[in-house]
Coordinates of C-alpha atoms in Angstrom, one line a residue:
M937 CA -4.1 13.3 0.9
Y938 CA -1.1 13.9 -1.1
E939 CA 0.5 10.5 -1.7
K940 CA -1.6 9.6 -4.8
E941 CA -1.0 13.0 -6.3
E942 CA 2.7 12.9 -5.6
K943 CA 2.9 9.7 -7.8
Q944 CA 0.9 11.2 -10.5
L945 CA 3.1 14.3 -10.6
K946 CA 6.3 12.2 -10.9
N947 CA 8.4 13.0 -13.9
L948 CA 6.2 16.0 -14.8
Y949 CA 8.5 18.8 -13.4
D950 CA 11.7 20.5 -14.6
N951 CA 14.9 20.3 -12.9
I952 CA 16.7 23.3 -14.5
Q953 CA 19.5 25.2 -12.8
V954 CA 20.1 28.9 -13.4
P955 CA 23.6 30.6 -12.8
I956 CA 23.2 33.1 -10.1
D957 CA 25.9 35.4 -11.6
S958 CA 23.9 35.9 -14.8
L959 CA 20.5 36.6 -13.1
D960 CA 21.0 40.5 -13.2
E961 CA 21.5 40.4 -16.9
A962 CA 18.8 37.7 -17.3
I963 CA 15.9 39.6 -15.5
F964 CA 13.5 38.2 -18.1
A965 CA 15.1 34.8 -18.4
G966 CA 12.7 32.0 -18.5
L967 CA 9.6 34.0 -19.5
Q968 CA 7.3 31.1 -20.2
K969 CA 5.4 31.7 -23.4
A970 CA 3.5 29.6 -26.1
K971 CA 3.7 30.6 -29.7
L972 CA 0.9 30.1 -32.3
E973 CA 2.4 28.0 -35.2
E974 CA 0.5 26.5 -38.1
K975 CA 2.6 23.3 -37.9
R976 CA 2.9 22.8 -34.1
Q977 CA 0.1 24.9 -32.7
L978 CA -1.0 22.4 -30.1
R979 CA 2.4 20.7 -29.1
R980 CA 5.3 23.1 -29.1
K981 CA 6.0 25.0 -26.0
K982 CA 8.3 28.0 -26.1
W983 CA 9.8 30.4 -23.6
F984 CA 12.5 33.1 -23.6
I985 CA 15.9 32.5 -22.2
S986 CA 19.0 34.7 -21.7
V987 CA 22.6 34.3 -22.8
A988 CA 23.6 32.2 -19.9
A989 CA 20.5 31.2 -18.3
A990 CA 18.5 28.0 -18.7
A991 CA 14.8 27.8 -19.4
I992 CA 13.4 27.2 -15.9
F993 CA 9.7 26.4 -16.2
L994 CA 7.6 23.3 -16.4
F995 CA 6.0 22.5 -19.8
G996 CA 2.5 21.8 -18.3
F997 CA 0.6 19.8 -15.6
F998 CA -1.9 17.1 -16.3
T999 CA -3.1 16.7 -12.7
S1000 CA -3.5 18.8 -9.5
I1001 CA -3.7 18.4 -5.8
R1002 CA -7.3 18.1 -4.7
L1003 CA -8.8 20.4 -2.0
S1004 CA -9.8 19.2 1.4
P1005 CA -13.4 19.7 2.2
A1006 CA -12.6 22.3 4.9
F1007 CA -10.3 24.3 2.5
A1008 CA -12.9 24.2 -0.3
D1009 CA -15.4 25.7 2.1
Y1010 CA -12.9 28.3 3.2
I1011 CA -12.3 29.7 -0.3
S1012 CA -15.9 29.4 -1.4
V1013 CA -16.8 32.5 0.7
I1014 CA -14.0 34.6 -0.6
P1015 CA -14.9 36.2 -4.0
G1016 CA -12.3 35.4 -6.6
M1017 CA -10.4 32.8 -4.7
E1018 CA -11.4 30.0 -7.0
K1019 CA -9.1 31.3 -9.8
I1020 CA -6.2 31.9 -7.4
V1021 CA -6.4 28.4 -6.1
D1022 CA -6.5 27.0 -9.7
L1023 CA -3.2 28.7 -10.3
I1024 CA -1.4 27.3 -7.2
R1025 CA -3.1 23.9 -6.6
T1026 CA -0.1 22.0 -7.8
D1027 CA 2.2 23.7 -5.1
K1028 CA 1.5 22.5 -1.6
G1029 CA 3.4 25.3 0.1
R1030 CA 1.4 28.1 -1.6
M1031 CA -1.8 26.2 -0.8
L1032 CA -0.9 26.3 2.8
A1033 CA 0.0 29.9 2.6
V1034 CA -3.5 30.6 1.4
E1035 CA -5.0 28.3 3.9
N1036 CA -3.1 30.1 6.8
D1037 CA -4.4 33.6 5.6
Y1038 CA -1.0 34.6 4.3
Y1039 CA -2.5 35.5 0.8
E1040 CA -3.2 39.3 0.7
K1041 CA -6.0 40.7 -1.5
I1042 CA -5.1 43.9 -3.4
G1043 CA -7.9 44.5 -6.0
V1044 CA -6.4 47.6 -7.8
S1045 CA -6.7 48.1 -11.5
Q1046 CA -6.1 50.3 -14.4
E1047 CA -8.2 50.5 -17.7
K1048 CA -7.1 51.7 -21.1
N1049 CA -8.9 51.5 -24.5
G1050 CA -11.1 48.5 -23.6
L1051 CA -8.4 46.6 -21.7
K1052 CA -8.4 46.4 -17.9
F1053 CA -5.5 45.0 -15.9
T1054 CA -6.2 44.1 -12.2
I1055 CA -3.9 43.1 -9.5
D1056 CA -6.0 40.5 -7.6
G1057 CA -3.6 39.7 -4.8
V1058 CA -0.1 38.6 -3.7
I1059 CA 1.8 36.2 -1.6
A1060 CA 5.1 37.6 -0.5
D1061 CA 8.1 36.6 1.6
E1062 CA 11.7 37.7 1.9
S1063 CA 12.8 35.8 -1.3
Q1064 CA 9.8 36.0 -3.5
L1065 CA 6.6 37.7 -4.5
V1066 CA 3.8 36.0 -6.3
L1067 CA 1.4 38.5 -7.9
F1068 CA -2.0 37.3 -9.2
Y1069 CA -3.6 39.3 -12.0
T1070 CA -6.6 39.3 -14.4
I1071 CA -6.8 40.9 -17.8
T1072 CA -10.3 41.9 -18.9
S1073 CA -11.1 42.9 -22.5
K1074 CA -14.3 44.5 -23.9
D1075 CA -13.9 42.6 -27.1
K1076 CA -13.1 38.8 -27.3
Q1077 CA -9.4 38.1 -27.8
K1078 CA -7.9 35.0 -29.4
M1079 CA -4.5 35.9 -28.0
L1080 CA -3.3 38.0 -25.1
E1081 CA 0.2 38.1 -23.5
T1082 CA 2.2 40.1 -21.2
E1083 CA 5.3 41.1 -23.2
K1084 CA 7.2 42.6 -20.3
V1085 CA 6.8 43.4 -16.6
Q1086 CA 8.7 45.5 -14.1
L1087 CA 8.4 45.6 -10.3
E1088 CA 9.9 48.6 -8.5
S1089 CA 9.7 50.4 -5.2
F1090 CA 7.2 53.2 -5.4
E1091 CA 9.6 55.3 -3.2
G1092 CA 12.5 54.8 -5.6
K1093 CA 14.5 52.3 -3.6
K1094 CA 16.1 49.6 -5.8
L1095 CA 14.9 46.0 -5.6
E1096 CA 17.5 43.4 -6.2
L1097 CA 15.5 41.3 -8.6
G1098 CA 17.1 38.0 -9.6
G1099 CA 14.5 36.7 -12.0
I1100 CA 10.9 37.0 -13.2
S1101 CA 8.3 34.4 -14.4
M1102 CA 5.6 35.5 -16.6
G1103 CA 3.1 32.7 -16.6
S1104 CA 1.4 31.7 -19.8
P1105 CA -0.3 33.8 -22.6
L1106 CA -4.0 33.3 -23.4
Y1107 CA -4.8 31.5 -26.6
S1108 CA -8.5 30.9 -27.4
E1109 CA -9.8 29.6 -30.7
N1110 CA -13.1 31.2 -30.1
G1111 CA -11.9 34.2 -28.3
A1112 CA -12.2 35.1 -24.5
T1113 CA -12.7 38.4 -22.6
T1114 CA -10.7 37.4 -19.4
H1115 CA -7.4 35.9 -18.6
S1116 CA -5.9 35.1 -15.2
D1117 CA -2.5 34.2 -14.2
M1118 CA 0.4 35.1 -12.0
F1119 CA 3.9 36.8 -12.1
E1120 CA 6.6 35.5 -9.9
F1121 CA 9.4 37.9 -8.7
Y1122 CA 12.5 36.5 -7.3
F1123 CA 14.8 38.5 -5.0
Q1124 CA 18.6 38.5 -4.5
T1125 CA 18.4 40.4 -1.3
P1126 CA 15.5 40.1 1.2
L1127 CA 12.2 42.1 0.3
Q1128 CA 11.8 45.0 2.7
E1129 CA 9.8 47.4 0.5
K1130 CA 6.1 47.4 0.9
K1131 CA 5.0 50.2 -1.4
L1132 CA 5.4 48.9 -4.8
Q1133 CA 4.7 49.8 -8.5
L1134 CA 4.0 47.3 -11.3
K1135 CA 4.5 48.1 -14.8
V1136 CA 3.2 45.6 -17.3
W1137 CA 3.0 45.6 -21.2
V1138 CA 0.0 43.7 -22.6
K1139 CA -0.4 42.7 -26.2
G1140 CA -3.3 41.2 -28.2
K1141 CA -3.9 40.7 -31.9
N1142 CA -5.1 44.2 -32.4
V1143 CA -4.4 45.8 -29.0
K1144 CA -1.3 46.9 -27.0
E1145 CA -1.3 48.7 -23.8
E1146 CA 1.1 49.7 -21.0
F1147 CA -0.2 49.6 -17.4
T1148 CA 1.2 51.2 -14.2
I1149 CA -0.3 50.3 -11.0
N1150 CA 0.7 51.1 -7.5
F1151 CA 0.0 48.8 -4.6
E1152 CA 1.0 48.3 -0.9
L1153 CA 1.6 45.2 1.1
K1154 CA -0.3 45.4 4.4
K1155 CA 0.6 42.1 5.9
D1156 CA 3.9 41.6 7.7
I1157 CA 6.5 39.7 5.7
Q1158 CA 7.3 36.5 7.6
L1159 CA 11.0 35.8 8.1
K1160 CA 12.7 32.6 7.1
K1161 CA 13.5 29.6 9.3
S1162 CA 17.0 28.4 9.0
F1163 CA 18.5 25.0 9.8
V1164 CA 22.1 23.9 9.8
I1165 CA 22.6 20.5 8.2
N1166 CA 26.3 19.9 7.4
K1167 CA 25.9 16.2 6.3
T1168 CA 27.9 14.5 3.5
I1169 CA 26.5 11.5 1.6
S1170 CA 27.9 9.3 -1.1
M1171 CA 25.7 8.0 -3.9
E1172 CA 27.6 5.6 -6.3
G1173 CA 30.9 7.2 -5.5
Q1174 CA 29.7 10.8 -5.8
K1175 CA 30.0 12.8 -2.7
I1176 CA 27.6 15.6 -1.9
T1177 CA 27.3 17.9 1.2
F1178 CA 24.1 19.3 2.4
L1179 CA 25.0 22.6 4.1
N1180 CA 21.8 24.1 5.2
A1181 CA 18.1 24.7 4.6
D1182 CA 16.2 28.0 4.7
I1183 CA 12.4 27.6 5.0
Y1184 CA 10.4 30.5 3.5
P1185 CA 6.5 30.8 3.2
L1186 CA 6.8 30.3 -0.6
R1187 CA 9.7 27.8 -0.8
V1188 CA 12.5 25.9 0.8
A1189 CA 16.1 26.6 -0.2
V1190 CA 18.5 23.7 0.2
H1191 CA 22.2 24.7 -0.2
V1192 CA 24.4 21.8 -1.5
K1193 CA 28.0 21.4 -2.5
M1194 CA 29.5 18.5 -4.8
D1195 CA 32.9 17.3 -4.1
P1196 CA 35.1 18.7 -6.9
N1197 CA 36.8 15.3 -7.1
N1198 CA 33.7 13.6 -8.2
S1199 CA 33.8 11.9 -11.5
K1200 CA 30.3 12.9 -12.5
R1201 CA 28.7 16.3 -13.0
I1202 CA 25.5 16.5 -10.8
L1203 CA 22.7 18.0 -12.8
S1204 CA 19.5 17.6 -10.9
F1205 CA 18.0 16.1 -7.8
D1206 CA 14.9 14.6 -9.4
D1207 CA 13.0 13.4 -6.2
L1208 CA 14.4 15.4 -3.4
R1209 CA 11.7 16.1 -0.8
L1210 CA 10.9 17.1 2.7
V1211 CA 9.3 14.5 4.9
D1212 CA 8.2 14.9 8.4
E1213 CA 7.8 12.3 11.2
N1214 CA 4.3 11.4 10.0
G1215 CA 5.4 10.8 6.4
E1216 CA 3.8 14.1 5.1
T1217 CA 5.9 15.1 2.0
W1218 CA 6.8 18.4 0.2
N1219 CA 8.3 17.9 -3.2
K1220 CA 10.4 20.0 -5.4
I1221 CA 9.1 23.2 -6.9
N1222 CA 7.1 22.1 -9.8
N1223 CA 6.6 25.4 -11.7
G1224 CA 9.1 28.1 -11.5
I1225 CA 12.9 28.3 -10.6
T1226 CA 13.8 24.8 -9.4
A1227 CA 17.5 25.6 -8.6
N1228 CA 20.2 28.4 -8.7
L1229 CA 23.6 27.2 -9.8
I1230 CA 26.2 28.9 -7.9
S1231 CA 29.0 27.1 -9.7
P1232 CA 29.4 23.7 -11.4
D1233 CA 29.9 22.1 -7.9
E1234 CA 27.5 24.3 -5.8
A1235 CA 23.8 25.0 -6.0
V1236 CA 20.7 26.0 -4.1
I1237 CA 17.7 23.6 -4.8
Y1238 CA 14.1 24.7 -4.1
L1239 CA 11.4 22.7 -2.5
Q1240 CA 7.7 23.4 -1.8
S1241 CA 7.4 25.0 1.6
N1242 CA 6.2 23.4 4.8
Y1243 CA 6.6 26.8 6.6
F1244 CA 3.0 26.7 8.1
R1245 CA 3.5 23.3 9.5
E1246 CA 5.6 22.7 12.8
P1247 CA 6.9 19.1 12.5
K1248 CA 8.8 17.6 15.5
E1249 CA 11.1 16.0 13.0
L1250 CA 11.9 16.9 9.3
Y1251 CA 14.1 15.0 6.8
L1252 CA 15.5 15.5 3.3
V1253 CA 14.8 12.3 1.4
F1254 CA 15.9 11.4 -2.2
N1255 CA 16.6 8.3 -4.3
K1256 CA 18.0 9.4 -7.6
I1257 CA 20.1 12.2 -8.9
Q1258 CA 20.6 13.2 -12.7
A1259 CA 24.3 12.9 -13.3
V1260 CA 26.7 12.5 -16.4
D1261 CA 30.4 11.9 -16.7
K1262 CA 32.2 15.4 -16.4
D1263 CA 33.7 14.9 -19.9
E1264 CA 30.1 14.4 -21.2
A1265 CA 28.4 17.3 -19.6
F1266 CA 27.7 19.0 -22.9
V1267 CA 26.6 18.5 -26.4
L1268 CA 28.9 19.6 -29.3
V1269 CA 27.4 20.3 -32.8
D1270 CA 28.6 21.4 -36.0
T1271 CA 26.0 23.7 -37.8
E1272 CA 27.6 23.5 -41.2
K1273 CA 28.0 19.7 -41.4
R1274 CA 24.7 19.2 -39.5
Q1275 CA 26.4 16.7 -37.3
I1276 CA 26.4 15.9 -33.5
L1277 CA 30.2 15.7 -32.6
K1278 CA 29.8 14.7 -28.9
Q1279 CA 27.0 13.8 -26.5
P1280 CA 26.7 11.6 -23.4
K1281 CA 26.9 7.9 -24.1
G1282 CA 23.8 6.1 -25.3
N1283 CA 23.2 8.0 -28.6
L1284 CA 19.9 9.3 -27.2
L1285 CA 20.1 12.7 -29.1
R1286 CA 19.6 12.3 -32.9
N1287 CA 18.5 14.0 -36.1
F1288 CA 20.3 17.2 -35.5
R1289 CA 19.1 20.0 -37.8
V1290 CA 19.1 23.8 -38.4
E1291 CA 16.1 25.7 -39.1
G1292 CA 16.8 29.5 -39.5
N1293 CA 18.5 30.5 -36.2
E1294 CA 17.2 27.4 -34.4
L1295 CA 19.2 24.3 -33.4
I1296 CA 16.9 21.3 -33.0
L1297 CA 17.6 17.8 -31.8
D1298 CA 15.5 14.8 -31.1
L1299 CA 15.7 13.0 -27.7
H1300 CA 14.9 9.3 -27.8
T1301 CA 13.7 7.8 -24.5
K1302 CA 11.4 5.0 -23.4
K1303 CA 9.6 7.3 -20.8
E1304 CA 8.8 11.0 -21.1
F1305 CA 11.5 13.4 -20.0
N1306 CA 10.1 16.8 -19.3
A1307 CA 13.1 18.8 -18.1
F1308 CA 14.8 21.1 -20.6
L1309 CA 18.3 19.9 -21.5
F1310 CA 20.4 23.0 -22.1
T1311 CA 21.9 25.9 -20.3
R1312 CA 25.0 28.0 -21.4
I1313 CA 25.9 28.0 -25.1
T1314 CA 29.4 28.8 -26.4
D1315 CA 30.9 29.0 -29.9
G1316 CA 34.1 27.3 -31.1
N1317 CA 36.2 30.1 -29.5
G1318 CA 34.6 29.7 -26.1
K1319 CA 32.5 32.8 -26.5
E1320 CA 29.1 32.7 -24.9
L1321 CA 26.4 33.1 -27.3
P1322 CA 23.0 34.9 -26.8
S1323 CA 20.0 32.7 -27.0
N1324 CA 16.6 34.3 -27.5
Y1325 CA 14.4 31.3 -26.5
G1326 CA 14.3 27.6 -26.1
F1327 CA 11.5 25.3 -26.8
T1328 CA 10.4 21.6 -26.6
E1329 CA 7.7 19.6 -28.4
G1330 CA 6.3 16.8 -26.3
M1331 CA 7.1 13.2 -26.6
N1332 CA 5.4 11.4 -29.6
E1333 CA 4.3 7.8 -30.1
K1334 CA 7.7 6.9 -31.2
G1335 CA 9.3 8.0 -28.0
I1336 CA 10.9 11.2 -29.5
T1337 CA 10.9 14.6 -27.6
E1338 CA 12.1 17.5 -29.7
F1339 CA 14.4 20.2 -28.0
G1340 CA 15.8 23.3 -29.5
V1341 CA 17.3 26.7 -28.9
S1342 CA 17.4 29.9 -30.9
I1343 CA 20.8 31.6 -31.4
A1344 CA 21.1 35.1 -32.7
N1345 CA 22.9 35.3 -36.1
L1346 CA 23.5 31.5 -35.9
K1347 CA 25.0 31.3 -39.6
S1348 CA 27.7 33.8 -38.5
Q1349 CA 28.7 31.9 -35.3
T1350 CA 32.1 29.8 -35.2
N1351 CA 31.7 26.1 -35.1
P1352 CA 31.5 23.9 -33.3
I1353 CA 28.7 25.1 -30.9
S1354 CA 28.7 23.6 -27.4
L1355 CA 25.4 23.3 -25.4
E1356 CA 26.1 22.8 -21.7
L1357 CA 23.7 20.3 -20.2
S1358 CA 21.4 21.3 -17.3
S1359 CA 19.4 18.0 -17.4
F1360 CA 19.8 14.7 -19.0
P1361 CA 18.1 11.3 -18.5
S1362 CA 20.9 9.6 -16.9
W1363 CA 20.8 8.8 -13.2
I1364 CA 22.7 7.5 -10.1
K1365 CA 20.6 6.0 -7.5
G1366 CA 20.5 5.3 -3.8
N1367 CA 18.4 5.7 -0.6
E1368 CA 19.2 8.7 1.3
K1369 CA 17.5 10.3 4.4
I1370 CA 19.1 13.3 6.0
K1371 CA 17.8 14.9 9.2
V1372 CA 17.0 18.7 9.0
K1373 CA 15.2 19.1 12.3

């Protein structure tokens, strides 16, 4: 059922890593947004990033996993489930959660001045809570966005949030009265609170409201399943140790360590996937946080979840890894001379320019490369620089993809500016299969 879709989804997901130490300060890191622009209204995608965090969201999907007839019948009798499935149909683990009755309907709302915000439902586990919502307007809106969101314990206990995804805004040329999407809340410590409060700020062209809604989780939060791996592999001379895997209802967390003596910096495990004894496959997370970077040589990688399957055997399989030489794991630019001073071999980045507070570069590739390139930014003195947002403009007919970041007070920053790489179209290849279960 999923083999064809897996091939279609290839190269359409991000592989961006987020430093764990910066997540508290980056609570709104990676809030995926689009911005109406006269010149690039249809092509440029934009999202907010923090000082030391990378943008961590996919730019868009062009296909989706088809529903089985049985599952289609299942959701057809549940009012409102069609829009929920539309939001999660590219994530096999979330689809399995819904199919196994782990989705929880909430259905509480608040209305202010012609705007109504409704919490439709949630899927929650120890590490993550996905909240589905609908905004309804009495008047047609050409633009609606959630500017900010907070999730708190209704009883005043602190939630150790590590990050929040905001989904996409509504942009409608003719105007619309409803918009459905989802928030994703990532926890640094296991979620135990079940009485929660959501605060969300919604803005349209002529409207702006703040909503506060209390809700309670009734379903039991399913506990993770943990597996020790402790297996070291070598791919083109680069040693990587797979330590363990934690399987949650919403995602699988795979803990890896790279040998500090490796000659290359490992950036991303492009095609890492779980495969059972029958060949059924669960791929990487394709919309949301794909990895947490503990250090340059240690990371947690997230895959779609097989929690609601009980295979006799389970393997981690992969064939290529994004990697660059350690002395080329960054891009160095001079904003005054408008020059690229250093980049990975191949001269793939060209046409560096500065527009206001934005640094913009063109990436030249034969095939589309969707992962955002940059993470931590520093100035000529090694000081970390705050970045308000990152953006990309899709590959054009000449094989050029535009990437950029916004740096506060760019003109006053000390050159050269260093952009640490979180992804780059450079790979090492092999054929690895590691037993998990």
